[in-house]
XYZ file of C-alpha atoms in Angstrom:
166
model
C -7.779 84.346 38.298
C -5.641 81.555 38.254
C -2.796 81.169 40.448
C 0.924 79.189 39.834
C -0.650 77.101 42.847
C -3.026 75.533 40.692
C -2.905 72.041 39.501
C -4.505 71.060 36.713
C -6.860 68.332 37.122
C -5.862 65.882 32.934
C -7.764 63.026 31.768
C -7.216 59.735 33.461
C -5.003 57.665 31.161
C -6.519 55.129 29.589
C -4.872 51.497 30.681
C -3.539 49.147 27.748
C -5.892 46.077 26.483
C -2.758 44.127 26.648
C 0.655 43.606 26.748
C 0.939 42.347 23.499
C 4.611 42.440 23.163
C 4.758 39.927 26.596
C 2.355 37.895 24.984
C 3.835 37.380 21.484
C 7.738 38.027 22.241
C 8.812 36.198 19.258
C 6.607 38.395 16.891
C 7.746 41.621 18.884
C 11.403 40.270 18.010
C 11.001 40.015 14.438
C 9.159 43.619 14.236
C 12.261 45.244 16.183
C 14.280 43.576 13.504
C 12.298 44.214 10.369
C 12.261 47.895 11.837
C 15.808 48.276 11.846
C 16.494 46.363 8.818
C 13.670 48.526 7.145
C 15.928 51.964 8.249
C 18.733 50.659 6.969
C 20.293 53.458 4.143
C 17.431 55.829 5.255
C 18.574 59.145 6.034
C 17.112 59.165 9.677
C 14.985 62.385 9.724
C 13.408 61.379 6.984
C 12.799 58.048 8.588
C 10.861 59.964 11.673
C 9.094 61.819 9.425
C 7.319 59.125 7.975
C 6.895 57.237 11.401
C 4.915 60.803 12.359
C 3.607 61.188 9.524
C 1.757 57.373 9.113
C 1.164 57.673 13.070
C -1.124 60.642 12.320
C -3.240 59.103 9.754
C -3.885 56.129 11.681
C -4.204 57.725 14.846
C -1.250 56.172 16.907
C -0.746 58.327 20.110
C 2.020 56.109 20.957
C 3.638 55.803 18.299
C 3.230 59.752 17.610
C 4.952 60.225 21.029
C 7.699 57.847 20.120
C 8.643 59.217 16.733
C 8.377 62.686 17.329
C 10.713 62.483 20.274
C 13.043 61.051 18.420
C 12.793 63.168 15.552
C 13.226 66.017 17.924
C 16.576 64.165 19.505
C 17.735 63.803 16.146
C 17.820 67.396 15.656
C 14.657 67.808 14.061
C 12.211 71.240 14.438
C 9.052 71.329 16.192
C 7.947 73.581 13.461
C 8.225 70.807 10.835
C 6.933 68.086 12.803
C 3.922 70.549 13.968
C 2.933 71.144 10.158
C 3.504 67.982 9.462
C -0.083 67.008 9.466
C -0.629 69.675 7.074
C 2.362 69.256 4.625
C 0.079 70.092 1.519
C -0.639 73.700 2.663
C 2.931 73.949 3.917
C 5.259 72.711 1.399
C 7.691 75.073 1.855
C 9.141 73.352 5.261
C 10.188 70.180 3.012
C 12.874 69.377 0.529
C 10.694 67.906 -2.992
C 12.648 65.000 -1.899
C 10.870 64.651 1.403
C 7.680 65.705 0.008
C 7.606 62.641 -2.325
C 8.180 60.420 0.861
C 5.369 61.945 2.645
C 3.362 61.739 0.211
C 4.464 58.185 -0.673
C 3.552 57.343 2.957
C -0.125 58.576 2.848
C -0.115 56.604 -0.514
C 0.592 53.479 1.659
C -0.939 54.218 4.619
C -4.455 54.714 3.640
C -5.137 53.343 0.041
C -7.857 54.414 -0.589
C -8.040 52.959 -3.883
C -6.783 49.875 -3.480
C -3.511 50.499 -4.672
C -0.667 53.348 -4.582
C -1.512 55.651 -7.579
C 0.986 55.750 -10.409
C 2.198 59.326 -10.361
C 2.974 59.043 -6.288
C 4.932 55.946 -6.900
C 7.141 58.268 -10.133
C 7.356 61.018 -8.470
C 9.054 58.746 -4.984
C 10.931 57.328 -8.007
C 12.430 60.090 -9.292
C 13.950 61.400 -5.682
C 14.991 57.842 -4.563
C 17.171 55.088 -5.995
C 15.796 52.151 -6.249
C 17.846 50.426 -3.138
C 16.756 53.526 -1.104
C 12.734 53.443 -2.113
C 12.781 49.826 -1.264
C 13.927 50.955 2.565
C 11.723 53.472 2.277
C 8.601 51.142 1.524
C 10.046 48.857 4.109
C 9.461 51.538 6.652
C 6.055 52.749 5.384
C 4.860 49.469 6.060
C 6.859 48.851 9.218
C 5.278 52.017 11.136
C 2.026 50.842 9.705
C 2.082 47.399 11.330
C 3.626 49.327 14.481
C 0.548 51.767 14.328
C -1.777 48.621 13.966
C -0.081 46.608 17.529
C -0.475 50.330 19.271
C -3.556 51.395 18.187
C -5.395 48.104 18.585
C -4.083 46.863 22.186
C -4.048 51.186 23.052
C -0.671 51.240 24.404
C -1.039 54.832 26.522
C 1.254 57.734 25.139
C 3.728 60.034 27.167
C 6.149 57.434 29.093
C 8.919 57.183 25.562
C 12.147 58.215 25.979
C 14.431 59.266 23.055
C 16.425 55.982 22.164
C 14.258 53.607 24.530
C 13.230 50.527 22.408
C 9.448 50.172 22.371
């Protein structure tokens, strides 16, 4: 029987390869502006829910700690982000609007043909003017270079605050 008393004895965190950011300031820079230009005219749950969404498929725990913090600061459920990573089978949490985003982002994220297939890119179309699927692109990509600088130098998850820059 276990006992309030009780600690837990967690994983040891794993250390980063690097501090990339440090190392390459002027880089980090340009990504911090190329992410906020790439928001610009997004509404801004949407714009988490692509972060979490691309985070997921590539397997960014930091990033995936980041967004979903925010999302939840911005007001968004934990019952949307949770199914999230299995929007297909629950459609129902998501405007058709968002749903062409998401899938839009796994269109980006992983393609797995070599380009973004034809009826993801019309259906993204039909929800977003032009001006706004170009932002929305913009921040596909964005997370995915993100997801790439956290995944490869493994910067550890759980230390994010809501509004913190990276």
């Amino acid at each position: 029987m276990s006992t309030a008393e009780e600690t837990v004895e967690y994983a040891t965190e794993h250390a980063p390869r690097m501090q990339w950011a440090k190392h390459s300031p002027e880089v980090y820079k340009a990504m911090v502006r190329l992410d906020s230009a790439a928001k610009q005219g997004l509404d801004p749950t949407l714009y988490e829910l692509v972060k979490i969404r691309a985070s997921q498929i590539n397997h960014c725990a930091f990033c995936l700690d980041m967004h979903t913090k925010d999302a939840l600061a911005a007001g968004e459920s934990v019952e949307r982000i949770v199914q999230l990573g299995a929007w297909e089978e629950s459609r129902h949490f998501y405007t058709e609007k968002e749903l062409a985003a998401i899938e839009l982002t796994e269109a980006v994220t992983v393609l797995t043909g070599g380009f973004v297939p034809d009826e993801v890119y019309d259906r993204a179309a039909q929800h977003f003017e032009e001006a706004e699927l170009a932002q929305l692109i913009a921040a596909i990509t964005v997370i995915n270079a993100w997801n790439r600088f956290g995944v490869t130098t493994r910067m550890p998850p759980g230390h994010y605050r809501p509004g913190q820059t990276r």
